[in-house]
Each structure stands twice: as C-alpha cells, then as structure tokens.
PDB file of C-alpha atoms in Angstrom:
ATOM      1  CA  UNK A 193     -30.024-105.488  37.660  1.00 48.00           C
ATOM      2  CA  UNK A 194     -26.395-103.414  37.339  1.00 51.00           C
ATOM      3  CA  UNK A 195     -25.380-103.712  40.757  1.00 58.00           C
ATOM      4  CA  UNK A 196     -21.309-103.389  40.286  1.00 76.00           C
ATOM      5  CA  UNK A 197     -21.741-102.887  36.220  1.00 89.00           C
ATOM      6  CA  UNK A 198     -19.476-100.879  34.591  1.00 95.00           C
ATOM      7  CA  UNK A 199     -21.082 -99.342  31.502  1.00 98.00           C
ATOM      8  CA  UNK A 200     -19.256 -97.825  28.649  1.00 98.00           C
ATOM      9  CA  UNK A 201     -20.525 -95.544  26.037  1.00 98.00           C
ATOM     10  CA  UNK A 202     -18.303 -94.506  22.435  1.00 98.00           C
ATOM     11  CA  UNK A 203     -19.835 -91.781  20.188  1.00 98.00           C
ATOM     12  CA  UNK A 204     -20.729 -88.554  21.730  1.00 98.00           C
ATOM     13  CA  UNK A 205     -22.817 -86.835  18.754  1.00 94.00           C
ATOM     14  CA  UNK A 206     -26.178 -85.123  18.558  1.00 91.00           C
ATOM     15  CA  UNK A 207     -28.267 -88.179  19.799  1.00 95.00           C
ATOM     16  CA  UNK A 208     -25.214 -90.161  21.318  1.00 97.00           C
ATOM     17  CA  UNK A 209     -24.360 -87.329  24.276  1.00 98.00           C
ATOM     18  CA  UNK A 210     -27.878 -86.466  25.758  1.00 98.00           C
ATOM     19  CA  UNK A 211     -28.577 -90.365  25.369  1.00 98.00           C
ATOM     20  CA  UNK A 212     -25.461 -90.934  27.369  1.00 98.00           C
ATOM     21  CA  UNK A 213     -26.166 -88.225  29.496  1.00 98.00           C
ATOM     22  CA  UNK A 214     -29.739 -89.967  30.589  1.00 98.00           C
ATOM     23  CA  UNK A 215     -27.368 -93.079  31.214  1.00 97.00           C
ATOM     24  CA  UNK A 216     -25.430 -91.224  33.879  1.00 97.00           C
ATOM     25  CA  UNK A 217     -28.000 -89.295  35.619  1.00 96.00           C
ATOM     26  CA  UNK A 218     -30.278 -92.353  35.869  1.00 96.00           C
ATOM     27  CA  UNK A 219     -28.330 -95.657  36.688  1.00 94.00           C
ATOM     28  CA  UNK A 220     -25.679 -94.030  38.765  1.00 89.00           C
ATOM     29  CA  UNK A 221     -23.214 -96.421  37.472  1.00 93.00           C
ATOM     30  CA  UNK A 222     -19.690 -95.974  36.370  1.00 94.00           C
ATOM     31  CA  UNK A 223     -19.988 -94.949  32.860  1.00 97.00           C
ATOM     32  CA  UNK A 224     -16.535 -94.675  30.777  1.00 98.00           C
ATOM     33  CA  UNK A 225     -16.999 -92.217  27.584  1.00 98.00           C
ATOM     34  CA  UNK A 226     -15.180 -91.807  24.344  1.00 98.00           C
ATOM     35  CA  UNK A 227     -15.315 -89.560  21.404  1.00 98.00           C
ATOM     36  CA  UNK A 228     -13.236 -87.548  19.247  1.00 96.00           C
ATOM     37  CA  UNK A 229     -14.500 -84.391  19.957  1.00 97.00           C
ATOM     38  CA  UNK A 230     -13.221 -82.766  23.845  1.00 97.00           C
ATOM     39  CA  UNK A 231     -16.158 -80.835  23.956  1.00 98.00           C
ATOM     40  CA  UNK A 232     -19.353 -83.381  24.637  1.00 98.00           C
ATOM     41  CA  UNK A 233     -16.823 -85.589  26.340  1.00 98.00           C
ATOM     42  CA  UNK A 234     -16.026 -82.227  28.965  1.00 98.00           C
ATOM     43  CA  UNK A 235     -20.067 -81.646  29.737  1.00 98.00           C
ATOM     44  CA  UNK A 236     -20.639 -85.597  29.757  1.00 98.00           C
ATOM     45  CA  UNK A 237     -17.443 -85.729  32.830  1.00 98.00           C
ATOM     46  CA  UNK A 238     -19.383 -82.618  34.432  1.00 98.00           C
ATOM     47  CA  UNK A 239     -22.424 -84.933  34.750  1.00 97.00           C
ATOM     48  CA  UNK A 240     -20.916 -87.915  36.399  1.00 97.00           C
ATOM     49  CA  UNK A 241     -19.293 -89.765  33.504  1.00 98.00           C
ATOM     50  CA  UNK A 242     -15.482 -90.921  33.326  1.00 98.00           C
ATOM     51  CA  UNK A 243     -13.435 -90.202  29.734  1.00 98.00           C
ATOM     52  CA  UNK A 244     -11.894 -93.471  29.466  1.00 98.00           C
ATOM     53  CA  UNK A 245      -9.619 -91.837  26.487  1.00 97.00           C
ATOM     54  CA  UNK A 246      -9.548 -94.322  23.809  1.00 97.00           C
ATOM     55  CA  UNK A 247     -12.042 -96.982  22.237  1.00 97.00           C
ATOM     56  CA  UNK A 248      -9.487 -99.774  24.379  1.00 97.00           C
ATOM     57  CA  UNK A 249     -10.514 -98.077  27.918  1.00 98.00           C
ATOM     58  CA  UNK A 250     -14.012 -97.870  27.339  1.00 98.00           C
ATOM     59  CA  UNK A 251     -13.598-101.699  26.184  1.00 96.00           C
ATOM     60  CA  UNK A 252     -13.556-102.818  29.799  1.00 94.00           C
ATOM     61  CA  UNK A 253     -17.062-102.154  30.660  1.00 97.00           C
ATOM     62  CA  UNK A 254     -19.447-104.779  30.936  1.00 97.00           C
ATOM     63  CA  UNK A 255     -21.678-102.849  28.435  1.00 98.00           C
ATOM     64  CA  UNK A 256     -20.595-100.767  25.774  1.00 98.00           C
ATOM     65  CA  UNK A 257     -23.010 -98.648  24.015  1.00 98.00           C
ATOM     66  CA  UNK A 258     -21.826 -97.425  20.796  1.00 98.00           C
ATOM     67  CA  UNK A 259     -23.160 -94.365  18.625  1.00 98.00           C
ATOM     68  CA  UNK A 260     -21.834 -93.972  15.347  1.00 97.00           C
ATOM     69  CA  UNK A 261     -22.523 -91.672  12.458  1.00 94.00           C
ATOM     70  CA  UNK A 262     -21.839 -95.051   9.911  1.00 94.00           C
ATOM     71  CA  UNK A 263     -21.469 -98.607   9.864  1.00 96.00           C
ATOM     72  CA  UNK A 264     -17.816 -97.812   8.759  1.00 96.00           C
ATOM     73  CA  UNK A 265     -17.401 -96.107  11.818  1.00 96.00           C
ATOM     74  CA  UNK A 266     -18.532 -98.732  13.664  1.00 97.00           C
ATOM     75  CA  UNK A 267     -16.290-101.324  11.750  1.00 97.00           C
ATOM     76  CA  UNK A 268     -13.717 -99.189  12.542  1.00 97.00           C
ATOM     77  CA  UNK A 269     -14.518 -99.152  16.564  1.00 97.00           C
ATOM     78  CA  UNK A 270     -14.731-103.003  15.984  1.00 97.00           C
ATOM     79  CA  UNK A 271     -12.047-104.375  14.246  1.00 97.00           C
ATOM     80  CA  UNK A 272      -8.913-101.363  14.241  1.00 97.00           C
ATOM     81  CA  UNK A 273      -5.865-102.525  16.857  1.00 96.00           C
ATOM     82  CA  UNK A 274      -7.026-101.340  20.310  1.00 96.00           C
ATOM     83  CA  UNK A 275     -10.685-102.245  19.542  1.00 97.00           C
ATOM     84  CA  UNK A 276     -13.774-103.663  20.762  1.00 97.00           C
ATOM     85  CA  UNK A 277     -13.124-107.056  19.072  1.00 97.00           C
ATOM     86  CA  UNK A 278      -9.663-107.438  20.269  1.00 97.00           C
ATOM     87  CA  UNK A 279     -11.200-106.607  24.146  1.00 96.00           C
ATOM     88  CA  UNK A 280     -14.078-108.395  23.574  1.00 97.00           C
ATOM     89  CA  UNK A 281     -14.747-111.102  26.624  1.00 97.00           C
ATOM     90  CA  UNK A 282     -17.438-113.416  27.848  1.00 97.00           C
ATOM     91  CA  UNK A 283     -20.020-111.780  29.616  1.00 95.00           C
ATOM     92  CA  UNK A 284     -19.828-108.713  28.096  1.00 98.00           C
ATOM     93  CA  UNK A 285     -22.754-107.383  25.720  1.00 98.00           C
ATOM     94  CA  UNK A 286     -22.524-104.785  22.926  1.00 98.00           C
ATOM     95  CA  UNK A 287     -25.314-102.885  21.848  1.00 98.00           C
ATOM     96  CA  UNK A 288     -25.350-100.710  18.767  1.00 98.00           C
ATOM     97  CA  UNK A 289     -27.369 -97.692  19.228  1.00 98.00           C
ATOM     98  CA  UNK A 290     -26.633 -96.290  15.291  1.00 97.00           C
ATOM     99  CA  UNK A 291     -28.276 -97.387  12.109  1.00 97.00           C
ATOM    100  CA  UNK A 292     -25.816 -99.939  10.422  1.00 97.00           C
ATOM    101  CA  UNK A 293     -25.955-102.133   7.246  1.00 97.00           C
ATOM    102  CA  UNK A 294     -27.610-105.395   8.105  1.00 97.00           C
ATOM    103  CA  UNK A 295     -24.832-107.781   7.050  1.00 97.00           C
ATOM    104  CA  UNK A 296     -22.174-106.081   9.051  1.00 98.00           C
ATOM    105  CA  UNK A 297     -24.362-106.109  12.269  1.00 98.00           C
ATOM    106  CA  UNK A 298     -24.781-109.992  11.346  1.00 98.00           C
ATOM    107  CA  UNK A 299     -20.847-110.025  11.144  1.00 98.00           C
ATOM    108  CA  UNK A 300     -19.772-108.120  14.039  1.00 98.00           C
ATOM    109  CA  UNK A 301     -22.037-110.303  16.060  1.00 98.00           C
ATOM    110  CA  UNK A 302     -20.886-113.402  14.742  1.00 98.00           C
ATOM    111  CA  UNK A 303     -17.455-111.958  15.313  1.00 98.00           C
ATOM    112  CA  UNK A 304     -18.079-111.475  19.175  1.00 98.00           C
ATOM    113  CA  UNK A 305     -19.939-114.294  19.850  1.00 98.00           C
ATOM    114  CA  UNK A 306     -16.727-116.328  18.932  1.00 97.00           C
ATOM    115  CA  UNK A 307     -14.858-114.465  21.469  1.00 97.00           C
ATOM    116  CA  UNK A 308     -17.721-114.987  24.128  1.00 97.00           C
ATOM    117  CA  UNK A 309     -19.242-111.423  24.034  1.00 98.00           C
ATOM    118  CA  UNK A 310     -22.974-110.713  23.099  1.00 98.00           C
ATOM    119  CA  UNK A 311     -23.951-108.538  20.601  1.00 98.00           C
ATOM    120  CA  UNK A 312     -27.359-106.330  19.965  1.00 98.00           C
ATOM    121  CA  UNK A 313     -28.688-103.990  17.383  1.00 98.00           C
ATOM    122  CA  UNK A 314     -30.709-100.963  18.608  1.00 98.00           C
ATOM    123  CA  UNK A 315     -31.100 -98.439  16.332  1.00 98.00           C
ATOM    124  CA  UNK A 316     -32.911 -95.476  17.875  1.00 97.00           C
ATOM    125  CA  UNK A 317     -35.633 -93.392  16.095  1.00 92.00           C
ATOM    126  CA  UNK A 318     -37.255 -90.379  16.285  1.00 89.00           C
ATOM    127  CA  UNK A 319     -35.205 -86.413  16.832  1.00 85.00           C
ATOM    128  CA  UNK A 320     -32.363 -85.331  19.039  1.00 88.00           C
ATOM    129  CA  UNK A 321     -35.554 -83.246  20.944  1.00 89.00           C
ATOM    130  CA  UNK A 322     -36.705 -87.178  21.994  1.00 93.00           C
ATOM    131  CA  UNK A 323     -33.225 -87.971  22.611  1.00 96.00           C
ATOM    132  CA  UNK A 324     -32.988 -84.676  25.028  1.00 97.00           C
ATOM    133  CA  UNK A 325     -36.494 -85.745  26.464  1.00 98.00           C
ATOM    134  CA  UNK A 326     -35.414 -89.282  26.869  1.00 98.00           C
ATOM    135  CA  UNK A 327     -38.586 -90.646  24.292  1.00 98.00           C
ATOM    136  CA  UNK A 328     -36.774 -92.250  21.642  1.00 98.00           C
ATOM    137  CA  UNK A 329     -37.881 -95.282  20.015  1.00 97.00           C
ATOM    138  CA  UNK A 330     -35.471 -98.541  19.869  1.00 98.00           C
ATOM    139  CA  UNK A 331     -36.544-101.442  17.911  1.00 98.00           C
ATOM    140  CA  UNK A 332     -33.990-104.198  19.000  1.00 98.00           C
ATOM    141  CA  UNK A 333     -32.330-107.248  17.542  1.00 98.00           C
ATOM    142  CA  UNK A 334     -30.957-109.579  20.254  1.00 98.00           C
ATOM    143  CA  UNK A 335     -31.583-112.962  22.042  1.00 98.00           C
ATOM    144  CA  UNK A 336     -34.188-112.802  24.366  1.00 98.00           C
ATOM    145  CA  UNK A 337     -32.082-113.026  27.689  1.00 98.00           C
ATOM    146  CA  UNK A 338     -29.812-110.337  25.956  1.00 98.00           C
ATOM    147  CA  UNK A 339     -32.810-107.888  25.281  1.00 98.00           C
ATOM    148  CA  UNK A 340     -34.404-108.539  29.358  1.00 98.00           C
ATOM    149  CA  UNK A 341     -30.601-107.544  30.360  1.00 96.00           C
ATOM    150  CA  UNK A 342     -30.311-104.018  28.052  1.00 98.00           C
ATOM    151  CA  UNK A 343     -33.941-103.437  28.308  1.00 98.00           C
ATOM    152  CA  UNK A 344     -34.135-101.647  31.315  1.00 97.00           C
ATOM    153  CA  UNK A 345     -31.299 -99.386  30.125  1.00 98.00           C
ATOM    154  CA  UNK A 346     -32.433 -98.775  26.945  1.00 98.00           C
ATOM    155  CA  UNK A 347     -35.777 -97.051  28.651  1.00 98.00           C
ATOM    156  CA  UNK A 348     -33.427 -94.784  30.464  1.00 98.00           C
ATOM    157  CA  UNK A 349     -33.832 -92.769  27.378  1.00 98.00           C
ATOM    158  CA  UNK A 350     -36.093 -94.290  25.281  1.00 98.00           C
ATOM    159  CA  UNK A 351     -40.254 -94.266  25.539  1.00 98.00           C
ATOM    160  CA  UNK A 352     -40.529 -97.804  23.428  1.00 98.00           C
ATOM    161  CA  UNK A 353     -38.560-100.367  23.012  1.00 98.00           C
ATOM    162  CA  UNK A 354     -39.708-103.452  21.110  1.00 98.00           C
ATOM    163  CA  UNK A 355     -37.756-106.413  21.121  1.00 98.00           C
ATOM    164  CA  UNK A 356     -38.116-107.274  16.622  1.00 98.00           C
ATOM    165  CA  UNK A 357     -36.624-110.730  16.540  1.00 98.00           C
ATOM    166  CA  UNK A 358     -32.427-111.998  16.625  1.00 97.00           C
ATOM    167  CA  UNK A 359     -29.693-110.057  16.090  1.00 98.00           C
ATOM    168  CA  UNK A 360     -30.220-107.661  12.649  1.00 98.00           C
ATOM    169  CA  UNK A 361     -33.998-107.690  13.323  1.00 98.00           C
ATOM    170  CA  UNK A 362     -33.890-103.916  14.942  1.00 98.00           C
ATOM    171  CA  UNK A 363     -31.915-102.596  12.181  1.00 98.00           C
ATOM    172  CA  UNK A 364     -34.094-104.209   9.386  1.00 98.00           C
ATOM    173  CA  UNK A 365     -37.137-102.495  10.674  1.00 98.00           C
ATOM    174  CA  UNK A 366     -35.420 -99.073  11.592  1.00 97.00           C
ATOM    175  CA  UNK A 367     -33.860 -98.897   8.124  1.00 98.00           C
ATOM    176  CA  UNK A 368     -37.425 -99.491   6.491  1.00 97.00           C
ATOM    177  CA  UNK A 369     -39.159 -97.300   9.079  1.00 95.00           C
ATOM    178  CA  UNK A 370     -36.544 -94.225   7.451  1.00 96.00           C
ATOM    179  CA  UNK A 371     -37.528 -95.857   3.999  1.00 98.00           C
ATOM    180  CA  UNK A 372     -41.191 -95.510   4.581  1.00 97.00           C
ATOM    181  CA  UNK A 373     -40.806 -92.067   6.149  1.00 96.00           C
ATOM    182  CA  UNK A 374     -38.566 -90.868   2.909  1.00 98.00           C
ATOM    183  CA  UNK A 375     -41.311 -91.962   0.772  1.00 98.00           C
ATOM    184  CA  UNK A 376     -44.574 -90.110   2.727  1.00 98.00           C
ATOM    185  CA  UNK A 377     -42.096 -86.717   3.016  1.00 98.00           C
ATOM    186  CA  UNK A 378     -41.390 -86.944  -0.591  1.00 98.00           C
ATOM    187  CA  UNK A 379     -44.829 -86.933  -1.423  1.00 98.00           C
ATOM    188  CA  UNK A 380     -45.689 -83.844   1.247  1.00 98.00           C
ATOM    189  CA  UNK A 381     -43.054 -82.686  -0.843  1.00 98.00           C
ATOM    190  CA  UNK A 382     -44.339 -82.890  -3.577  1.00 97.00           C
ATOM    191  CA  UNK A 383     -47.629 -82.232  -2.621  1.00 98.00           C
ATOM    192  CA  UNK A 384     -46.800 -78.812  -1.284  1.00 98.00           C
ATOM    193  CA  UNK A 385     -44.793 -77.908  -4.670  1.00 97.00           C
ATOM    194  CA  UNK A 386     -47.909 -78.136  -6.442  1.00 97.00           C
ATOM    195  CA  UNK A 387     -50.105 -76.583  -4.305  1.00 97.00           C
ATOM    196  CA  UNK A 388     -47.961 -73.597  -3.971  1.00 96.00           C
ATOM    197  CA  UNK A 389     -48.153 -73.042  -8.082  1.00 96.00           C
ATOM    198  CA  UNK A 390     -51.614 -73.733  -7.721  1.00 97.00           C
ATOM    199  CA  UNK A 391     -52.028 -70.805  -5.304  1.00 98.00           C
ATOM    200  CA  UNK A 392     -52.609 -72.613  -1.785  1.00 98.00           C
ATOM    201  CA  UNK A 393     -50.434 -72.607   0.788  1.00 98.00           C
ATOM    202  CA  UNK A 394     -47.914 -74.989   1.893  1.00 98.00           C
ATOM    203  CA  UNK A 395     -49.721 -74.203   5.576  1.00 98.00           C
ATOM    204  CA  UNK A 396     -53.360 -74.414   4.138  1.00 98.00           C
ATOM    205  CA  UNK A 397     -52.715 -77.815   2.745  1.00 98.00           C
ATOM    206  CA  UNK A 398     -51.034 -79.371   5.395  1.00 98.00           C
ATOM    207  CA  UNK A 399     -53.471 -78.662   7.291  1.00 98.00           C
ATOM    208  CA  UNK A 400     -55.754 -79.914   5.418  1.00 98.00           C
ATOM    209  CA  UNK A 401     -54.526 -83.073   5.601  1.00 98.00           C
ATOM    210  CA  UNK A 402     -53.849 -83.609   8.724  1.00 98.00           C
ATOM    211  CA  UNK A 403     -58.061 -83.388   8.957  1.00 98.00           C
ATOM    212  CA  UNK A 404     -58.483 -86.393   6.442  1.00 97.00           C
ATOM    213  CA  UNK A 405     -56.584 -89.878   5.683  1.00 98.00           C
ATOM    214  CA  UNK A 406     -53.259 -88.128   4.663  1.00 97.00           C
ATOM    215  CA  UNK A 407     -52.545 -87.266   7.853  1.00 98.00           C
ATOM    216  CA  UNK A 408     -49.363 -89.329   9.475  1.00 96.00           C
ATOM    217  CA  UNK A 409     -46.456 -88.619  12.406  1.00 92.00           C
ATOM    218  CA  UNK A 410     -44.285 -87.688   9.465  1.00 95.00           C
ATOM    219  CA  UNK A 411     -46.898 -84.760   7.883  1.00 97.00           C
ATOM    220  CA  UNK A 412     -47.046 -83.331  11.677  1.00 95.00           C
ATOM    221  CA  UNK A 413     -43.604 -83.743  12.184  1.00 92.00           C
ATOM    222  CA  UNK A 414     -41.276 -83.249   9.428  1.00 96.00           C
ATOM    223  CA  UNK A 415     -44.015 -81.654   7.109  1.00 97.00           C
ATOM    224  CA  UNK A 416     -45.058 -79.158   9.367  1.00 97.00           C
ATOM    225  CA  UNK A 417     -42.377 -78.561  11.557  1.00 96.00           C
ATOM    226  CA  UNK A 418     -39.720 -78.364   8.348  1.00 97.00           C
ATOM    227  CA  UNK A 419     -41.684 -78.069   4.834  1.00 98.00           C
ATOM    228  CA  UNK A 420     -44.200 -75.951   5.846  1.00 98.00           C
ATOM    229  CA  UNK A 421     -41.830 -73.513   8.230  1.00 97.00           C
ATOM    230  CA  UNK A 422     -38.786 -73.645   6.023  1.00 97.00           C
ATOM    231  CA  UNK A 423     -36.545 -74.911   9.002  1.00 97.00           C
ATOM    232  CA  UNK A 424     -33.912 -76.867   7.783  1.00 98.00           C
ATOM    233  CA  UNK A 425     -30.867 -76.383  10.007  1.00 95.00           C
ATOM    234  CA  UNK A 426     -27.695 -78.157  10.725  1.00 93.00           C
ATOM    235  CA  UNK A 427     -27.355 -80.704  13.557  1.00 84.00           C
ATOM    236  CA  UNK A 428     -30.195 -82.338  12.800  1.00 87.00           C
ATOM    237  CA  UNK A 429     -30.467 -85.244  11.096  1.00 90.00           C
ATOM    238  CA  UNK A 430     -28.684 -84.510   7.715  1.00 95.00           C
ATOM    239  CA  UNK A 431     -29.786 -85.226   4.003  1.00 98.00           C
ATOM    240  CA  UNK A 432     -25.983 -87.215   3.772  1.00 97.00           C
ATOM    241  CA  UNK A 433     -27.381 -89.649   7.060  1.00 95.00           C
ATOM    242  CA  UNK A 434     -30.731 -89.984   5.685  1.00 97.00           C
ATOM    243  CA  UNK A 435     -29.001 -91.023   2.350  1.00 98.00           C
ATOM    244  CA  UNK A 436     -26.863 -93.351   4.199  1.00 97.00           C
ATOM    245  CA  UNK A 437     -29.556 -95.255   5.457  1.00 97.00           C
ATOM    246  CA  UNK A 438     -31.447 -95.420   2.252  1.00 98.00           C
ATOM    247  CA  UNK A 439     -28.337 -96.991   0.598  1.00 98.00           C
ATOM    248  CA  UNK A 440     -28.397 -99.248   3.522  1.00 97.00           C
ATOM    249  CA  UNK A 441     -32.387-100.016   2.856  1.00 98.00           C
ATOM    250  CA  UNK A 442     -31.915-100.364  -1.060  1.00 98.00           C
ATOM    251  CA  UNK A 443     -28.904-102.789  -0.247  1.00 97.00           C
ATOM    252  CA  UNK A 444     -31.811-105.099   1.470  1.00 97.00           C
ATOM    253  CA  UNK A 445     -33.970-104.773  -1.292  1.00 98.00           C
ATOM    254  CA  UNK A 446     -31.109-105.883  -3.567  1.00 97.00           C
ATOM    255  CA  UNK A 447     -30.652-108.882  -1.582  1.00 96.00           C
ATOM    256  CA  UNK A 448     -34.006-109.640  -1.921  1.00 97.00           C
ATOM    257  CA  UNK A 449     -34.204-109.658  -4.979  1.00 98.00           C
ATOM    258  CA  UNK A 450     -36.911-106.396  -4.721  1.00 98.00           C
ATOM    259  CA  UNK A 451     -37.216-103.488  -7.178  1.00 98.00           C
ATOM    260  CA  UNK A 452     -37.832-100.842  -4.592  1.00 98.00           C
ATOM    261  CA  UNK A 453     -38.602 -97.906  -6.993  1.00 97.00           C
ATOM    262  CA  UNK A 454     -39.947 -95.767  -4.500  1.00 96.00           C
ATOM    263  CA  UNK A 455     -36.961 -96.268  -2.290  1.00 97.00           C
ATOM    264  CA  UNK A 456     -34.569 -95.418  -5.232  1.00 98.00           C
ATOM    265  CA  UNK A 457     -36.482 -92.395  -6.267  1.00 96.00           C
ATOM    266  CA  UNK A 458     -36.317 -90.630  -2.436  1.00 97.00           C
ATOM    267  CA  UNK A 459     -32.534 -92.137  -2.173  1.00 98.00           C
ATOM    268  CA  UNK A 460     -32.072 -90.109  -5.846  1.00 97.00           C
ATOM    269  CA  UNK A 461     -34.035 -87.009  -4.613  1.00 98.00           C
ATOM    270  CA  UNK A 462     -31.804 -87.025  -1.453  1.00 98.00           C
ATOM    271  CA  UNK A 463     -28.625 -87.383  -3.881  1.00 98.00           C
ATOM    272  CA  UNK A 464     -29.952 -84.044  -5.788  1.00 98.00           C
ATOM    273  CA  UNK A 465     -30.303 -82.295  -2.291  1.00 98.00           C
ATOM    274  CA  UNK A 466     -26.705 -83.063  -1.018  1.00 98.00           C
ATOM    275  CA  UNK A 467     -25.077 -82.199  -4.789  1.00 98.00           C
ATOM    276  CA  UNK A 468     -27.044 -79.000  -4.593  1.00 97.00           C
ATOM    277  CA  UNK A 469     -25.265 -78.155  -0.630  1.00 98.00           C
ATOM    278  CA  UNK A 470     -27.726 -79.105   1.452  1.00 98.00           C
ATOM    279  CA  UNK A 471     -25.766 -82.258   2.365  1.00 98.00           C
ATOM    280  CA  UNK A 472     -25.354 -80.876   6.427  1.00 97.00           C
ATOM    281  CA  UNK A 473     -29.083 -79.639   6.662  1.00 97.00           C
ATOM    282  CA  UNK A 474     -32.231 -81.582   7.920  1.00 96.00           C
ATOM    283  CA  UNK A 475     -33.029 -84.067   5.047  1.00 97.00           C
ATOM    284  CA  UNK A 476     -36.475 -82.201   4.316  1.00 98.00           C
ATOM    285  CA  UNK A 477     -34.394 -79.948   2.647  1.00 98.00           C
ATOM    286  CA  UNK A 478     -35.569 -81.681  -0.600  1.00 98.00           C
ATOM    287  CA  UNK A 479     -38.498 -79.621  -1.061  1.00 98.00           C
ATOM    288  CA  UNK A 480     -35.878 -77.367  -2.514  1.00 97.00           C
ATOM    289  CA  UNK A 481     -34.600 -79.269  -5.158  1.00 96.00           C
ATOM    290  CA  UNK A 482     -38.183 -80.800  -5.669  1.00 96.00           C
ATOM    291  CA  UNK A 483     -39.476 -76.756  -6.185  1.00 94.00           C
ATOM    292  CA  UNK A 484     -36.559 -76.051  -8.659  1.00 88.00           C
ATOM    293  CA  UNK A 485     -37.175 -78.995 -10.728  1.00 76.00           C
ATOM    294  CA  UNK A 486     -40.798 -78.089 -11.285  1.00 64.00           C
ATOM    295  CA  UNK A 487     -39.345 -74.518 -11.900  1.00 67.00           C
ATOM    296  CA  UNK A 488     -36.864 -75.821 -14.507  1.00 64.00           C
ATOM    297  CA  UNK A 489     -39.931 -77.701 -16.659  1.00 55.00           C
TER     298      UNK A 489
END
C-alpha cells in the first residue's frame, strides 16, 4: 500500500512523538517531521525520521499527519503563508490526529478538497501509555476509499480504528466520548468526596464499585489510577485540554439546539480546577476543588 510514499508528520507532543515514532519503526517509509520544540524532533531523527524544518517541507509528503494541542493550532498549520493549504495538491490526504472543533474540520476539508487534496479527522483516544504501546483508539471521519488508504497506518499505533461516517464524524464522537467520560469522573468525584466525610475510603469504594453496575473503563482508569492514588501529574492530559474539548462538545450542543447541563457543569468544574492552578495537571485533578467546595459549605 505505501510503496514510494512519502509520509509527513507536524506536532511532536506527548501523544504526537511516540505515535510518530510507531510510524517510523513500522512502515519504513520516509517520514518528514516538524515541531517547535528541537528536542522530540532530535530522538524522532535518531529513529529513522527526517526534520523537514518548517510546516512548508513537511507539506510535500503524500500524507501529512498532524498533532496539535488546538484547533487554532491547526488553523494556524492550515491557512498561515508557508502552509498546508497553500501546498496542498491532488492526491495528497491529510489526516488530523488532534481533537478539533467540528466546523473547522468541516472547513479545512472543504478548503482542501478545492485544491484537490483529501482531508480526514482522526482524533485518537485513550493515554500517552496507549500511545507508547501503540493501542490507541481512532474513531475516523473520511470517505470510504480515504479511510481503506490511512487505515492501515493508523493501526501502526492504534488497537481500533472505526471508520464513524464523512468527514467530522470521528471528531463528533471523540468529543462526546471526553463529554461522557467528564461526566462518569465527576460523579467518582463526587462520589469519593462523600464517602471520605462519611468515613470510607476513596479505595474501599472504588472498589466497591467496580464489583456492581458502577463499574466503567473510566472508574478503573482515571478513578483508580488518579482519584483514588492522588496522581495527578503534568504531561498528561491537562485540565486546560480536557476543557478545550468540552467547549468544543458544548459548542455542538449549542448548535443543536441541546441544553447539555451535565456537560456545562463538568466544563464549569474543570474551569474551577484550572483557576485554582491545576490548569497543567491530569484533568482528575477536580476532586480537589470538588473536596474544598464541600469543605467550604
């Protein structure tokens, strides 16, 4: 399927590198990197890859894979002098690997396809452990002959894949997946605040539940591996991103015409968490600000 396929990849961060990295080590393609920061770039180039330099070099490959923290950095990639719009070509496919407002994937794509190039949404899911292991999940947004062509890469570091619909499908359901998931670890949250005053463990309880119908990926996961051992650190995925996609979900819901309270409430609780610096830690953080509210009443 590559044969003489020069791949590209922009965004070097905490899921974009070792995603990359599986992208190197498995096709055995040329693969041009960019990102601001020398340091990911300089292991990535020890590994196989080439640092095209600039956002224009990596432009020439066939397929560029970008990772972005935002979906204004990824309007900025797009549409800034030197980038991927003004390259853009037929036969060349995009595919966005970052969580990105659903009307700006729908314009970017529209954008491209007038030039001739081929656009996808993949937003990736699950922790920068899955990105290491190469297990992510990608729900996609593409035609079908686009998603057979980037399938096969995509499971170069990703255990599913599932093709959701045309472009903007695979960011509409990773956007609600993080919706759903701020709602369930809101109420572990909460949970565990009130079991603690009631004298049971946050440990005890979870464990509990993860015995009966409570139990979920996100009480195993984030509830025990976070809430329950008080591990929030940095370089994980932050309270700010997890805000940012919220905004992004209650945006939908807007459109819609939806009054998605519980959505608001974890997008306010997040809010709370960054005012009160935990902004750079893993979003769980919010059992903090959770506890000191119920200390306040």
């Amino acid at each position: 399927m590559t044969g003489s396929l020069t791949f590209g990849f922009i965004g070097l961060g905490v899921m974009g590198e070792p995603m990359c990295r599986h992208l190197v080590q498995k096709t055995k393609q040329k693969v041009l990197v960019h990102d601001l920061n020398a340091e990911p770039v300089g292991r990535l180039v020890q590994a196989g890859a080439v640092d095209a330099g600039s956002v224009a070099a990596v432009a020439k490959a066939d397929i560029v894979f970008i990772s972005m923290p935002s979906g204004e950095h990824l309007k900025k990639i797009c549409e800034m002098p030197g980038g991927l719009l003004e390259f853009a070509r037929a036969g060349q496919t995009i595919v966005d690997l970052s969580t990105s407002p659903l009307k700006l994937t729908r314009e970017l794509a529209g954008a491209l396809a007038a030039k001739g190039a081929e656009y996808a949404d993949a937003p990736v899911a699950r922790t920068r452990a899955a990105a290491e292991a190469g297990t992510l999940a990608i729900s996609v947004g593409a035609t079908s002959d686009v998603f057979s062509r980037i399938e096969p890469l995509l499971r170069h570091f990703a255990s599913e894949v599932t093709h959701c619909g045309n472009v903007g499908s695979g960011q509409v359901v990773k956007i609600l997946n993080n919706m759903v998931v701020v709602g369930t670890v809101t109420a572990l949250c909460e949970a565990a605040a009130i079991a603690e005053s009631a004298g049971v463990s946050t440990k005890t309880l979870f464990d509990a539940l993860s015995k009966g119908s409570a139990d979920s990926f996100a009480l195993r996961n984030h509830g025990d591996k976070a809430v329950a051992a008080r591990e929030f650190p940095e370089r994980v995925f932050s309270t700010d991103y997890m805000h940012k996609d919220m905004s992004y979900a209650l945006d939908m819901a807007k459109d819609a015409g939806i009054d998605a309270r519980e959505a608001a409430l974890g997008a306010r609780v997040l809010v709370e968490a960054s005012q009160a610096g935990f902004g750079a830690n893993y979003w769980p953080v919010i059992v903090k600000v959770i506890e000191r509210s119920s200390k306040k009443s």
